[in-house]
Tab-separated table of C-alpha atoms in Angstrom:
chain	number	residue	atom	x	y	z
S	1	MET	CA	104.694	87.427	103.855
S	2	ASP	CA	104.393	84.888	101.077
S	3	HIS	CA	103.577	82.272	103.705
S	4	LEU	CA	100.834	84.503	105.101
S	5	GLN	CA	99.240	84.860	101.664
S	6	HIS	CA	99.214	81.133	100.950
S	7	SER	CA	97.928	80.274	104.400
S	8	ALA	CA	95.097	82.787	104.037
S	9	ALA	CA	94.052	81.230	100.748
S	10	ALA	CA	94.347	77.737	102.169
S	11	ARG	CA	92.065	78.620	105.076
S	12	ARG	CA	89.137	79.067	102.761
S	13	GLY	CA	89.480	75.551	101.477
S	14	GLY	CA	89.480	74.553	97.835
S	15	GLN	CA	89.098	77.368	95.369
S	16	PRO	CA	89.108	80.716	97.206
S	17	ALA	CA	85.819	82.597	96.979
S	18	SER	CA	87.679	85.701	95.835
S	19	ASP	CA	88.831	83.910	92.666
S	20	ARG	CA	85.219	84.077	91.502
S	21	VAL	CA	85.135	87.878	91.822
S	22	ALA	CA	87.303	89.675	89.264
S	23	THR	CA	89.891	91.980	90.790
S	24	PRO	CA	88.533	95.155	89.089
S	25	TRP	CA	85.191	94.588	90.822
S	26	LEU	CA	86.981	94.386	94.175
S	27	ALA	CA	88.683	97.694	93.410
S	28	LEU	CA	85.336	99.319	92.545
S	29	LEU	CA	83.734	97.867	95.678
S	30	ALA	CA	86.378	99.484	97.904
S	31	GLY	CA	87.703	102.556	96.085
S	32	PRO	CA	84.750	104.991	96.276
S	33	LEU	CA	85.005	105.047	100.071
S	34	SER	CA	87.855	107.516	99.569
S	35	TYR	CA	85.480	110.010	97.935
S	36	GLY	CA	83.845	110.415	101.338
S	37	ILE	CA	87.223	111.310	102.841
S	38	ALA	CA	88.875	113.387	100.122
S	39	GLY	CA	85.972	114.590	97.990
S	40	PRO	CA	84.875	117.406	100.347
S	41	ALA	CA	88.426	118.787	100.742
S	42	LEU	CA	87.913	121.714	98.328
S	43	VAL	CA	84.146	122.232	98.775
S	44	LEU	CA	83.877	122.675	102.545
S	45	ASP	CA	83.433	126.407	102.031
S	46	ASP	CA	80.443	125.703	99.710
S	47	VAL	CA	78.897	123.427	102.321
S	48	ALA	CA	79.488	126.037	105.026
S	49	ARG	CA	77.795	128.779	102.985
S	50	ALA	CA	74.816	126.557	102.161
S	51	MET	CA	74.373	125.625	105.809
S	52	GLY	CA	75.010	129.129	107.107
S	53	THR	CA	77.876	128.053	109.311
S	54	GLY	CA	81.666	128.075	109.508
S	55	GLU	CA	84.043	125.781	107.654
S	56	GLN	CA	85.116	124.017	110.835
S	57	THR	CA	81.479	123.156	111.620
S	58	ALA	CA	80.954	121.946	108.059
S	59	ALA	CA	84.033	119.738	108.463
S	60	SER	CA	82.093	117.814	111.129
S	61	ALA	CA	80.525	115.871	108.258
S	62	VAL	CA	83.997	114.594	107.329
S	63	THR	CA	84.608	113.717	110.979
S	64	ALA	CA	81.260	111.870	111.044
S	65	PHE	CA	82.285	109.956	107.936
S	66	GLY	CA	85.520	109.007	109.666
S	67	TRP	CA	83.560	107.863	112.722
S	68	GLY	CA	81.201	105.812	110.553
S	69	ILE	CA	83.889	103.940	108.663
S	70	ALA	CA	85.929	103.404	111.823
S	71	LEU	CA	82.940	101.950	113.683
S	72	GLY	CA	81.352	100.176	110.728
S	73	THR	CA	84.481	98.298	109.723
S	74	PRO	CA	84.792	96.001	112.793
S	75	LEU	CA	81.026	95.683	113.286
S	76	LEU	CA	80.319	94.687	109.697
S	77	ALA	CA	83.402	92.466	109.734
S	78	ALA	CA	81.770	90.659	112.677
S	79	LEU	CA	78.610	90.301	110.579
S	80	LEU	CA	80.783	89.009	107.747
S	81	ALA	CA	82.220	86.331	110.039
S	82	ARG	CA	78.756	85.257	111.207
S	83	ARG	CA	76.598	85.597	108.100
S	84	GLY	CA	78.912	85.754	105.091
S	85	VAL	CA	79.546	88.065	102.164
S	86	ARG	CA	76.031	88.275	100.775
S	87	ALA	CA	74.501	89.407	104.063
S	88	VAL	CA	77.107	92.151	104.478
S	89	LEU	CA	76.615	93.330	100.911
S	90	SER	CA	72.858	93.655	101.476
S	91	VAL	CA	73.195	95.555	104.763
S	92	ALA	CA	75.981	97.792	103.478
S	93	THR	CA	74.083	98.694	100.304
S	94	ALA	CA	71.004	99.665	102.313
S	95	LEU	CA	73.114	101.866	104.586
S	96	MET	CA	74.856	103.481	101.608
S	97	VAL	CA	71.567	104.386	99.924
S	98	ALA	CA	69.945	105.687	103.119
S	99	GLY	CA	72.956	107.787	104.060
S	100	THR	CA	73.303	109.268	100.597
S	101	VAL	CA	69.639	110.271	100.537
S	102	LEU	CA	70.092	112.079	103.870
S	103	LEU	CA	73.197	113.859	102.585
S	104	VAL	CA	71.605	115.003	99.344
S	105	LEU	CA	68.432	116.240	101.049
S	106	SER	CA	70.028	117.556	104.270
S	107	PRO	CA	68.548	120.901	105.371
S	108	ASN	CA	71.026	121.481	108.216
S	109	VAL	CA	74.314	120.333	109.722
S	110	PRO	CA	72.865	117.697	112.123
S	111	VAL	CA	71.152	115.856	109.256
S	112	LEU	CA	74.315	116.221	107.191
S	113	VAL	CA	76.350	114.623	109.980
S	114	VAL	CA	73.892	111.735	110.411
S	115	GLY	CA	73.825	111.123	106.657
S	116	ALA	CA	77.617	111.067	106.457
S	117	ALA	CA	77.830	108.595	109.348
S	118	VAL	CA	75.215	106.228	107.886
S	119	GLN	CA	76.788	106.380	104.428
S	120	ALA	CA	80.183	105.636	105.975
S	121	LEU	CA	78.859	102.564	107.776
S	122	GLY	CA	77.845	101.165	104.399
S	123	SER	CA	81.134	102.151	102.763
S	124	ALA	CA	83.020	100.359	105.530
S	125	GLY	CA	81.061	97.169	104.962
S	126	LEU	CA	81.788	97.140	101.236
S	127	THR	CA	85.483	97.887	101.753
S	128	VAL	CA	86.112	95.235	104.402
S	129	THR	CA	84.323	92.728	102.156
S	130	ALA	CA	86.589	93.617	99.247
S	131	MET	CA	89.658	93.174	101.442
S	132	LYS	CA	88.359	89.837	102.753
S	133	LEU	CA	87.961	88.630	99.151
S	134	ALA	CA	91.485	89.786	98.222
S	135	ASP	CA	93.516	86.689	99.024
S	136	SER	CA	96.979	87.629	97.740
S	137	ALA	CA	99.431	90.506	97.917
S	138	ARG	CA	98.719	91.376	94.284
S	139	ARG	CA	94.947	91.548	94.756
S	140	MET	CA	95.244	93.353	98.094
S	141	GLY	CA	97.579	95.805	96.408
S	142	VAL	CA	94.950	96.555	93.760
S	143	VAL	CA	92.260	97.082	96.412
S	144	THR	CA	94.336	99.440	98.551
S	145	ALA	CA	95.703	101.203	95.469
S	146	SER	CA	92.122	101.874	94.369
S	147	LEU	CA	91.467	103.562	97.721
S	148	ALA	CA	94.594	105.690	97.301
S	149	VAL	CA	93.982	106.561	93.642
S	150	VAL	CA	90.378	107.581	94.290
S	151	GLY	CA	91.573	109.573	97.269
S	152	SER	CA	94.172	111.325	95.121
S	153	THR	CA	91.588	112.389	92.549
S	154	GLY	CA	88.985	113.123	95.216
S	155	PRO	CA	89.699	116.832	95.818
S	156	LEU	CA	89.769	117.665	92.096
S	157	SER	CA	86.799	115.397	91.332
S	158	GLY	CA	84.897	117.035	94.155
S	159	ALA	CA	85.652	120.532	92.866
S	160	LEU	CA	84.674	119.630	89.298
S	161	VAL	CA	81.481	117.844	90.336
S	162	ALA	CA	80.536	120.776	92.576
S	163	ASP	CA	81.076	123.212	89.683
S	164	ALA	CA	79.080	121.073	87.248
S	165	LEU	CA	76.328	119.906	89.614
S	166	SER	CA	76.372	120.761	93.324
S	167	TRP	CA	78.175	120.065	96.573
S	168	GLN	CA	75.458	117.522	97.363
S	169	ALA	CA	76.561	115.510	94.324
S	170	VAL	CA	80.104	115.477	95.722
S	171	LEU	CA	78.854	113.893	98.947
S	172	ALA	CA	76.995	111.244	96.915
S	173	LEU	CA	80.126	109.976	95.119
S	174	PRO	CA	80.790	107.062	97.552
S	175	LEU	CA	77.534	105.514	96.286
S	176	LEU	CA	79.413	104.489	93.117
S	177	ALA	CA	80.669	101.448	95.036
S	178	VAL	CA	77.252	99.769	94.852
S	179	LEU	CA	77.836	99.243	91.120
S	180	ALA	CA	80.164	96.382	92.088
S	181	VAL	CA	77.709	94.743	94.502
S	182	PRO	CA	75.947	92.506	91.914
S	183	ALA	CA	79.274	91.075	90.727
S	184	ALA	CA	80.414	90.489	94.313
S	185	ARG	CA	77.127	88.768	95.169
S	186	ARG	CA	77.372	86.496	92.120
S	187	GLY	CA	80.938	85.519	93.011
S	188	ALA	CA	80.359	84.949	96.713
S	189	SER	CA	79.529	81.521	98.042
S	190	PRO	CA	76.268	81.429	100.039
S	191	ARG	CA	78.068	79.363	102.729
S	192	GLU	CA	81.203	81.370	103.366
S	193	ALA	CA	80.357	82.277	106.956
S	194	ALA	CA	81.727	80.366	109.915
S	195	PRO	CA	80.150	80.087	113.368
S	196	ALA	CA	81.163	83.031	115.541
S	197	SER	CA	80.194	84.144	119.016
S	198	PHE	CA	77.872	87.126	119.395
S	199	ASP	CA	78.921	89.620	122.056
S	200	PRO	CA	76.622	92.670	122.150
S	201	LEU	CA	78.322	94.131	125.229
S	202	GLY	CA	81.734	93.929	123.579
S	203	MET	CA	80.345	95.582	120.451
S	204	ALA	CA	78.750	98.339	122.545
S	205	LEU	CA	82.042	98.985	124.341
S	206	LEU	CA	83.857	99.113	121.019
S	207	ALA	CA	81.282	101.585	119.651
S	208	LEU	CA	81.791	103.839	122.676
S	209	LEU	CA	85.570	103.553	122.311
S	210	VAL	CA	85.446	104.541	118.631
S	211	THR	CA	83.139	107.474	119.411
S	212	ALA	CA	85.430	108.738	122.168
S	213	ALA	CA	88.512	108.314	119.974
S	214	VAL	CA	86.935	110.224	117.074
S	215	LEU	CA	85.960	113.079	119.408
S	216	THR	CA	89.433	113.294	120.965
S	217	PRO	CA	90.852	115.843	118.451
S	218	HIS	CA	87.836	118.112	119.103
S	219	ARG	CA	87.324	117.591	122.857
S	220	PRO	CA	90.684	116.292	124.103
S	221	LEU	CA	90.154	117.051	127.803
S	222	VAL	CA	86.952	114.975	127.930
S	223	ALA	CA	87.250	112.461	125.106
S	224	GLY	CA	90.935	111.674	125.661
S	225	PRO	CA	90.565	110.266	129.198
S	226	ALA	CA	87.317	108.535	128.149
S	227	THR	CA	89.195	106.819	125.320
S	228	VAL	CA	91.897	105.572	127.672
S	229	ALA	CA	89.328	104.360	130.220
S	230	LEU	CA	87.255	102.520	127.616
S	231	LEU	CA	90.383	100.969	126.151
S	232	LEU	CA	91.304	99.599	129.582
S	233	VAL	CA	87.774	98.286	130.141
S	234	LEU	CA	87.748	96.571	126.741
S	235	ALA	CA	91.187	95.065	127.421
S	236	ALA	CA	89.975	93.707	130.764
S	237	ARG	CA	86.906	92.252	129.074
S	238	THR	CA	88.980	90.393	126.489
S	239	LYS	CA	90.860	88.803	129.383
S	240	ALA	CA	87.646	87.883	131.207
S	241	ARG	CA	85.935	86.618	128.033
S	242	PRO	CA	88.562	85.483	125.521
S	243	ASP	CA	85.941	84.312	123.007
S	244	GLY	CA	84.015	87.607	123.048
S	245	PHE	CA	84.308	90.611	120.731
S	246	PRO	CA	87.020	91.507	120.172
S	247	ALA	CA	88.492	88.059	120.702
S	248	ALA	CA	91.585	87.782	122.880
S	249	ALA	CA	93.352	85.882	120.078
S	250	VAL	CA	93.211	89.122	118.067
S	251	ALA	CA	93.199	91.938	120.630
S	252	ARG	CA	96.124	90.485	122.623
S	253	ASN	CA	98.270	89.527	119.649
S	254	GLY	CA	101.380	91.728	119.746
S	255	ARG	CA	102.183	91.397	116.047
S	256	PHE	CA	98.604	92.284	115.139
S	257	LEU	CA	98.622	95.338	117.431
S	258	GLY	CA	101.957	96.477	115.972
S	259	ALA	CA	100.528	96.354	112.453
S	260	CYS	CA	97.502	98.371	113.587
S	261	ALA	CA	99.596	101.030	115.328
S	262	LEU	CA	101.849	101.577	112.328
S	263	ALA	CA	98.905	101.720	109.923
S	264	PHE	CA	97.178	104.331	112.117
S	265	ALA	CA	100.285	106.521	112.294
S	266	LEU	CA	100.828	106.398	108.533
S	267	GLY	CA	97.171	107.237	107.921
S	268	VAL	CA	97.215	110.261	110.246
S	269	VAL	CA	100.225	111.670	108.402
S	270	ASN	CA	98.662	111.116	104.988
S	271	PHE	CA	95.225	112.563	105.729
S	272	ALA	CA	96.640	115.532	107.619
S	273	LEU	CA	98.867	116.341	104.622
S	274	LEU	CA	95.941	115.874	102.234
S	275	TYR	CA	93.871	118.512	104.029
S	276	THR	CA	96.842	120.790	104.666
S	277	ALA	CA	98.049	120.709	101.052
S	278	PRO	CA	95.590	123.254	99.554
S	279	GLU	CA	96.461	125.835	102.240
S	280	LEU	CA	100.205	125.247	101.832
S	281	LEU	CA	99.976	125.625	98.063
S	282	ARG	CA	97.816	128.734	98.420
S	283	GLU	CA	100.349	130.241	100.833
S	284	HIS	CA	103.554	129.351	98.985
S	285	ALA	CA	102.405	129.355	95.345
S	286	GLY	CA	99.256	131.506	95.329
S	287	TRP	CA	97.147	128.740	93.779
S	288	ASP	CA	93.369	128.572	94.119
S	289	GLY	CA	91.494	125.385	95.088
S	290	THR	CA	90.964	124.029	91.577
S	291	ARG	CA	94.579	124.568	90.536
S	292	SER	CA	95.780	122.977	93.763
S	293	GLY	CA	93.540	119.979	93.076
S	294	ILE	CA	95.031	119.570	89.606
S	295	TRP	CA	98.620	119.739	90.842
S	296	LEU	CA	97.910	117.392	93.737
S	297	LEU	CA	96.892	114.703	91.257
S	298	ALA	CA	100.533	113.969	90.448
S	299	PRO	CA	101.844	113.111	93.938
S	300	TYR	CA	98.735	111.275	95.076
S	301	LEU	CA	98.365	109.288	91.867
S	302	LEU	CA	102.034	108.386	92.166
S	303	GLY	CA	101.432	107.221	95.709
S	304	GLY	CA	98.309	105.286	94.778
S	305	PHE	CA	99.575	103.492	91.701
S	306	GLY	CA	103.032	102.969	93.187
S	307	SER	CA	101.556	101.317	96.265
S	308	GLY	CA	99.924	98.624	94.143
S	309	PHE	CA	103.323	97.490	92.868
S	310	LEU	CA	104.996	97.840	96.265
S	311	VAL	CA	102.364	95.761	98.070
S	312	ALA	CA	102.770	92.998	95.492
S	313	ALA	CA	106.567	93.182	95.759
S	314	SER	CA	106.458	93.107	99.577
S	315	ALA	CA	105.825	89.362	99.491
S	316	ARG	CA	109.507	88.887	98.631
S	317	VAL	CA	110.915	91.200	101.342
S	318	PRO	CA	111.278	90.478	105.087
S	319	HIS	CA	108.490	92.108	107.050
S	320	ARG	CA	110.832	93.978	109.398
S	321	ALA	CA	112.544	95.657	106.456
S	322	VAL	CA	109.191	96.667	104.974
S	323	ALA	CA	107.981	98.037	108.331
S	324	ALA	CA	111.188	100.032	108.813
S	325	ALA	CA	110.899	101.546	105.331
S	326	LEU	CA	107.265	102.492	105.931
S	327	LEU	CA	108.122	104.097	109.277
S	328	ALA	CA	110.969	106.105	107.752
S	329	ALA	CA	108.823	107.344	104.855
S	330	GLY	CA	105.937	108.210	107.169
S	331	ALA	CA	108.216	110.279	109.413
S	332	ALA	CA	109.999	112.010	106.535
S	333	ALA	CA	106.838	113.234	104.790
S	334	PRO	CA	105.557	115.727	107.431
S	335	LEU	CA	109.070	116.865	108.298
S	336	LEU	CA	109.716	117.729	104.653
S	337	ALA	CA	106.359	119.505	104.295
S	338	ALA	CA	107.029	121.586	107.414
S	339	ALA	CA	110.615	122.463	106.525
S	340	THR	CA	110.224	123.638	102.930
S	341	THR	CA	108.410	126.345	100.999
S	342	VAL	CA	109.533	125.010	97.613
S	343	VAL	CA	106.522	123.693	95.707
S	344	PRO	CA	108.217	120.617	94.139
S	345	LEU	CA	109.431	119.535	97.575
S	346	LEU	CA	105.962	120.081	99.039
S	347	LEU	CA	104.501	117.883	96.321
S	348	GLY	CA	107.228	115.336	97.044
S	349	ALA	CA	106.190	115.261	100.691
S	350	MET	CA	102.568	114.619	99.666
S	351	ALA	CA	103.673	111.769	97.380
S	352	LEU	CA	105.797	110.221	100.112
S	353	GLY	CA	102.976	110.367	102.650
S	354	SER	CA	100.492	108.871	100.197
S	355	LEU	CA	102.879	106.114	99.140
S	356	ALA	CA	103.678	105.174	102.744
S	357	ALA	CA	100.036	105.113	103.874
S	358	SER	CA	98.549	103.226	100.925
S	359	THR	CA	101.413	100.728	100.779
S	360	GLY	CA	101.207	100.271	104.525
S	361	GLN	CA	97.472	99.646	104.387
S	362	GLY	CA	97.913	96.761	101.957
S	363	VAL	CA	101.070	95.228	103.435
S	364	LEU	CA	99.951	95.549	107.031
S	365	ALA	CA	96.432	94.253	106.295
S	366	LEU	CA	97.950	91.037	104.994
S	367	ARG	CA	100.156	90.927	108.071
S	368	ALA	CA	97.225	91.516	110.433
S	369	ALA	CA	95.120	88.764	108.840
S	370	GLY	CA	98.020	86.333	108.657
S	371	VAL	CA	99.167	86.380	112.291
S	372	VAL	CA	95.814	85.435	113.883
S	373	PRO	CA	93.970	82.089	113.947
S	374	ALA	CA	91.998	81.283	110.786
S	375	ALA	CA	88.619	81.613	112.518
S	376	HIS	CA	89.388	85.252	113.394
S	377	GLU	CA	90.647	86.440	109.989
S	378	ALA	CA	87.578	88.557	109.150
S	379	GLU	CA	87.530	90.061	112.642
S	380	ALA	CA	91.227	90.881	112.393
S	381	LEU	CA	90.736	92.643	109.069
S	382	GLY	CA	87.865	94.631	110.526
S	383	LEU	CA	89.814	95.727	113.592
S	384	PHE	CA	92.903	96.486	111.506
S	385	ASN	CA	90.874	98.709	109.209
S	386	LEU	CA	89.350	100.330	112.287
S	387	ALA	CA	92.854	101.332	113.349
S	388	TYR	CA	93.747	102.639	109.900
S	389	LEU	CA	90.462	104.442	109.331
S	390	LEU	CA	90.508	106.142	112.723
S	391	SER	CA	93.219	108.228	111.120
S	392	VAL	CA	90.522	109.659	108.833
S	393	ALA	CA	88.956	111.295	111.881
S	394	PHE	CA	92.290	112.496	113.286
S	395	GLY	CA	94.136	113.639	110.137
S	396	PRO	CA	91.652	116.225	108.756
S	397	ALA	CA	90.826	117.491	112.252
S	398	ILE	CA	94.511	118.057	112.977
S	399	ALA	CA	94.944	119.827	109.641
S	400	VAL	CA	91.996	122.174	110.302
S	401	MET	CA	93.279	123.004	113.797
S	402	LEU	CA	96.776	123.743	112.481
S	403	SER	CA	95.380	126.072	109.816
S	404	GLN	CA	93.465	128.236	112.316
């Protein structure tokens, strides 16, 4: 792992661009994305009442956000590879502002869904840029810990903001990330981009694949087979055009695919537990939404802050040992939550799931970027985050279905 970090820094040549952007700005650039995932957890009933619909329909905005960040991450990573940091920051900021305006002014569910998707595209661009600029385990740990910490405070922050202002203000919280854009622009070199092939057909196939995958939890009989078919078509295309998008050097790299698969599994567990937690605590402890949000701070903050230290420490541990530990923790968390009605053990399961997912995101992102050729590093980070963030669409949807 240490070798992967040093090689990633060496690829940039000379002084890494990320050294010119202070680490706290990278954390602010990435962290607010988690408000779009976790912020609505305790206010979906408010959104449903305002829109005159059911909670499951209102949750489609969260699904749309998951679709947007899953799709936006590889596409804006491709833009990052072609045009550099400053171009991505400009496009992502515009998307963030436009999406937030739609969310705040949305008169109905369709507009709400479109706004969430557009906002998520921008959030994805800012987050993948922050991860590209994080060139060491320590800095990557801070970035991924910021995502986890914001996610841990998201349900309570959302409830408090909704009480003080409105549910629309909760949906606007991801916009806080644009506060870090000026610092990132100042620190980014205007010539960071490298020549990269442009493959619109490959991007279109990937967009269809992401859409089908996101719809799979809701329409499994239709979207499931479509996902498999599109995956096979995209795999065949990478063989026919190795320099297309995604590049064969990334999409056919076994170590890269293994990192993506593990990150996705850990994310599904974490986000499913996050959305299941309020119902479990209401059932077993009789707590309302606000009290649940307060108590959930402890396990998710533990997972978020702890992951920062664990990602940094992972540089000194063999990757196979780290992967085995992550897999064991990710499997233990849902089993513990399902087997117990004791509140401290439930909270322990939440902490374990959060710690495994946020640590895995940082450790496995470094792994994914380090096992591909230097020219494909940005693309690899984008596709890796696609795999992780697809779990945002699956986790909450699974939790809502289980609670019916």
